[in-house]
PDB file of C-alpha atoms in Angstrom:
ATOM      1  CA  MET A 795      64.839  59.929  92.641  1.00  0.00           C
ATOM      2  CA  ALA A 796      68.316  58.422  92.903  1.00  0.00           C
ATOM      3  CA  ASP A 797      69.083  55.844  95.560  1.00  0.00           C
ATOM      4  CA  ILE A 798      71.849  56.826  97.914  1.00  0.00           C
ATOM      5  CA  ALA A 799      74.025  53.842  98.717  1.00  0.00           C
ATOM      6  CA  ARG A 800      74.813  53.498 102.366  1.00  0.00           C
ATOM      7  CA  PRO A 801      78.247  52.275 103.392  1.00  0.00           C
ATOM      8  CA  LEU A 802      78.480  48.606 104.322  1.00  0.00           C
ATOM      9  CA  SER A 803      78.789  47.747 107.977  1.00  0.00           C
ATOM     10  CA  ARG A 804      81.905  45.813 108.961  1.00  0.00           C
ATOM     11  CA  PHE A 805      80.051  42.494 109.261  1.00  0.00           C
ATOM     12  CA  GLU A 806      78.486  43.079 105.820  1.00  0.00           C
ATOM     13  CA  SER A 807      81.925  43.668 104.312  1.00  0.00           C
ATOM     14  CA  VAL A 808      83.204  40.457 105.970  1.00  0.00           C
ATOM     15  CA  ALA A 809      80.235  38.544 104.518  1.00  0.00           C
ATOM     16  CA  ALA A 810      80.810  40.063 101.061  1.00  0.00           C
ATOM     17  CA  ALA A 811      84.507  39.122 101.170  1.00  0.00           C
ATOM     18  CA  LEU A 812      83.696  35.562 102.257  1.00  0.00           C
ATOM     19  CA  ARG A 813      81.113  35.255  99.488  1.00  0.00           C
ATOM     20  CA  SER A 814      83.724  36.468  96.969  1.00  0.00           C
ATOM     21  CA  LEU A 815      86.212  33.897  98.292  1.00  0.00           C
ATOM     22  CA  GLY A 816      83.775  31.018  97.813  1.00  0.00           C
ATOM     23  CA  GLY A 817      82.271  30.920 101.304  1.00  0.00           C
ATOM     24  CA  GLN A 818      85.269  29.823 103.407  1.00  0.00           C
ATOM     25  CA  ALA A 819      88.562  31.526 104.239  1.00  0.00           C
ATOM     26  CA  ARG A 820      91.069  32.439 106.931  1.00  0.00           C
ATOM     27  CA  PRO A 821      90.718  35.878 108.567  1.00  0.00           C
ATOM     28  CA  ILE A 822      93.859  37.211 106.829  1.00  0.00           C
ATOM     29  CA  GLU A 823      92.404  36.199 103.447  1.00  0.00           C
ATOM     30  CA  ILE A 824      89.116  37.889 104.353  1.00  0.00           C
ATOM     31  CA  ALA A 825      90.929  41.100 105.339  1.00  0.00           C
ATOM     32  CA  ASN A 826      92.896  41.090 102.081  1.00  0.00           C
ATOM     33  CA  GLU A 827      89.703  40.505 100.086  1.00  0.00           C
ATOM     34  CA  ILE A 828      88.007  43.424 101.867  1.00  0.00           C
ATOM     35  CA  ARG A 829      90.915  45.634 100.808  1.00  0.00           C
ATOM     36  CA  ARG A 830      90.563  44.379  97.224  1.00  0.00           C
ATOM     37  CA  LEU A 831      86.769  44.688  97.039  1.00  0.00           C
ATOM     38  CA  PHE A 832      86.524  48.006  98.845  1.00  0.00           C
ATOM     39  CA  PRO A 833      89.553  50.136  97.930  1.00  0.00           C
ATOM     40  CA  GLY A 834      90.246  53.126 100.052  1.00  0.00           C
ATOM     41  CA  PRO A 835      91.478  53.793 103.525  1.00  0.00           C
ATOM     42  CA  HIS A 836      91.139  50.972 106.039  1.00  0.00           C
ATOM     43  CA  THR A 837      91.909  50.858 109.704  1.00  0.00           C
ATOM     44  CA  GLU A 838      95.390  49.618 110.629  1.00  0.00           C
ATOM     45  CA  ASN A 839      93.827  46.842 112.675  1.00  0.00           C
ATOM     46  CA  LEU A 840      91.557  45.501 109.910  1.00  0.00           C
ATOM     47  CA  LEU A 841      92.555  41.897 110.629  1.00  0.00           C
ATOM     48  CA  GLN A 842      91.585  42.235 114.298  1.00  0.00           C
ATOM     49  CA  SER A 843      88.344  43.914 113.263  1.00  0.00           C
ATOM     50  CA  VAL A 844      87.532  41.031 110.896  1.00  0.00           C
ATOM     51  CA  ARG A 845      88.162  38.503 113.668  1.00  0.00           C
ATOM     52  CA  GLY A 846      85.984  40.503 116.045  1.00  0.00           C
ATOM     53  CA  ARG A 847      83.046  40.768 113.655  1.00  0.00           C
ATOM     54  CA  ILE A 848      83.237  37.045 112.865  1.00  0.00           C
ATOM     55  CA  GLN A 849      83.220  36.116 116.540  1.00  0.00           C
ATOM     56  CA  GLU A 850      80.381  38.524 117.347  1.00  0.00           C
ATOM     57  CA  CYS A 851      78.263  37.045 114.527  1.00  0.00           C
ATOM     58  CA  SER A 852      78.921  33.335 115.115  1.00  0.00           C
ATOM     59  CA  SER A 853      77.185  31.027 117.590  1.00  0.00           C
ATOM     60  CA  ASP A 854      80.342  28.886 117.414  1.00  0.00           C
ATOM     61  CA  SER A 855      82.225  31.626 119.281  1.00  0.00           C
ATOM     62  CA  GLN A 856      82.247  32.394 123.000  1.00  0.00           C
ATOM     63  CA  HIS A 857      82.029  36.075 122.009  1.00  0.00           C
ATOM     64  CA  TRP A 858      78.748  35.713 120.088  1.00  0.00           C
ATOM     65  CA  LYS A 859      76.473  38.725 120.659  1.00  0.00           C
ATOM     66  CA  LYS A 860      73.352  36.586 119.970  1.00  0.00           C
ATOM     67  CA  LYS A 861      72.065  38.990 117.325  1.00  0.00           C
ATOM     68  CA  ARG A 862      73.254  37.543 114.022  1.00  0.00           C
ATOM     69  CA  ASP A 863      74.529  34.047 113.328  1.00  0.00           C
ATOM     70  CA  LEU A 864      76.205  34.548 109.966  1.00  0.00           C
ATOM     71  CA  PHE A 865      79.488  32.673 110.279  1.00  0.00           C
ATOM     72  CA  TYR A 866      80.636  29.223 111.391  1.00  0.00           C
ATOM     73  CA  SER A 867      83.965  27.664 112.251  1.00  0.00           C
ATOM     74  CA  VAL A 868      84.736  25.285 109.377  1.00  0.00           C
ATOM     75  CA  HIS A 869      87.202  23.043 111.263  1.00  0.00           C
ATOM     76  CA  GLY A 870      86.062  23.853 114.804  1.00  0.00           C
ATOM     77  CA  ILE A 871      87.240  26.690 117.033  1.00  0.00           C
ATOM     78  CA  GLY A 872      90.988  27.104 116.667  1.00  0.00           C
ATOM     79  CA  GLY A 873      90.992  25.656 113.150  1.00  0.00           C
ATOM     80  CA  GLY A 874      91.509  29.090 111.644  1.00  0.00           C
ATOM     81  CA  VAL A 875      88.969  28.854 108.817  1.00  0.00           C
ATOM     82  CA  TRP A 876      85.577  30.554 108.911  1.00  0.00           C
ATOM     83  CA  GLY A 877      82.641  30.180 106.584  1.00  0.00           C
ATOM     84  CA  LEU A 878      79.377  31.843 105.706  1.00  0.00           C
ATOM     85  CA  ARG A 879      76.484  29.834 107.129  1.00  0.00           C
ATOM     86  CA  ASP A 880      74.237  30.492 104.143  1.00  0.00           C
ATOM     87  CA  LEU A 881      76.863  28.926 101.830  1.00  0.00           C
ATOM     88  CA  ASP A 882      77.534  25.853 103.991  1.00  0.00           C
ATOM     89  CA  PRO A 883      76.762  22.857 101.744  1.00  0.00           C
ATOM     90  CA  LEU A 884      76.131  20.560 104.742  1.00  0.00           C
ATOM     91  CA  ASN A 885      73.589  22.839 106.370  1.00  0.00           C
ATOM     92  CA  PRO A 886      70.199  21.221 105.697  1.00  0.00           C
ATOM     93  CA  VAL A 887      68.553  24.650 105.607  1.00  0.00           C
ATOM     94  CA  ASN A 888      70.505  25.545 102.472  1.00  0.00           C
ATOM     95  CA  LYS A 889      69.013  24.206  99.285  1.00  0.00           C
ATOM     96  CA  ASP A 890      71.877  23.069  97.086  1.00  0.00           C
ATOM     97  CA  GLY A 891      69.769  21.207  94.554  1.00  0.00           C
ATOM     98  CA  PHE A 892      70.905  17.775  95.697  1.00  0.00           C
ATOM     99  CA  ILE A 893      69.177  15.316  97.973  1.00  0.00           C
ATOM    100  CA  ASP A 894      72.026  14.088 100.085  1.00  0.00           C
ATOM    101  CA  THR A 895      71.657  11.162 102.462  1.00  0.00           C
ATOM    102  CA  VAL A 896      73.558  13.149 105.068  1.00  0.00           C
ATOM    103  CA  GLU A 897      70.909  15.900 105.061  1.00  0.00           C
ATOM    104  CA  THR A 898      68.237  13.533 106.382  1.00  0.00           C
ATOM    105  CA  TYR A 899      70.377  12.893 109.441  1.00  0.00           C
ATOM    106  CA  MET A 900      71.174  16.552 110.053  1.00  0.00           C
ATOM    107  CA  ALA A 901      67.603  17.857 110.227  1.00  0.00           C
TER     108      ALA A 901
END
């Protein structure tokens, strides 16, 4: 029996674009990467949609929906760069293969 692929949700497409961009990017870069990765029609307000999904899925944001905590503000709110939490090299939860002295202080 063949698997039927379901379409990605908007936050999944944002995460996929961020992963493709190395884990950190500005919202405009994320929107452009979504267009590149997922060709086809996109809403005119894709950039605003990307910003909205990031803010809804980030505990760094005042607009966090408290369901998923996928993204973080790389340079603090207003810095303009967002990252994927599971690719954050300074997050002690992520195993990067190195024992960093900083990780002992972050736990």
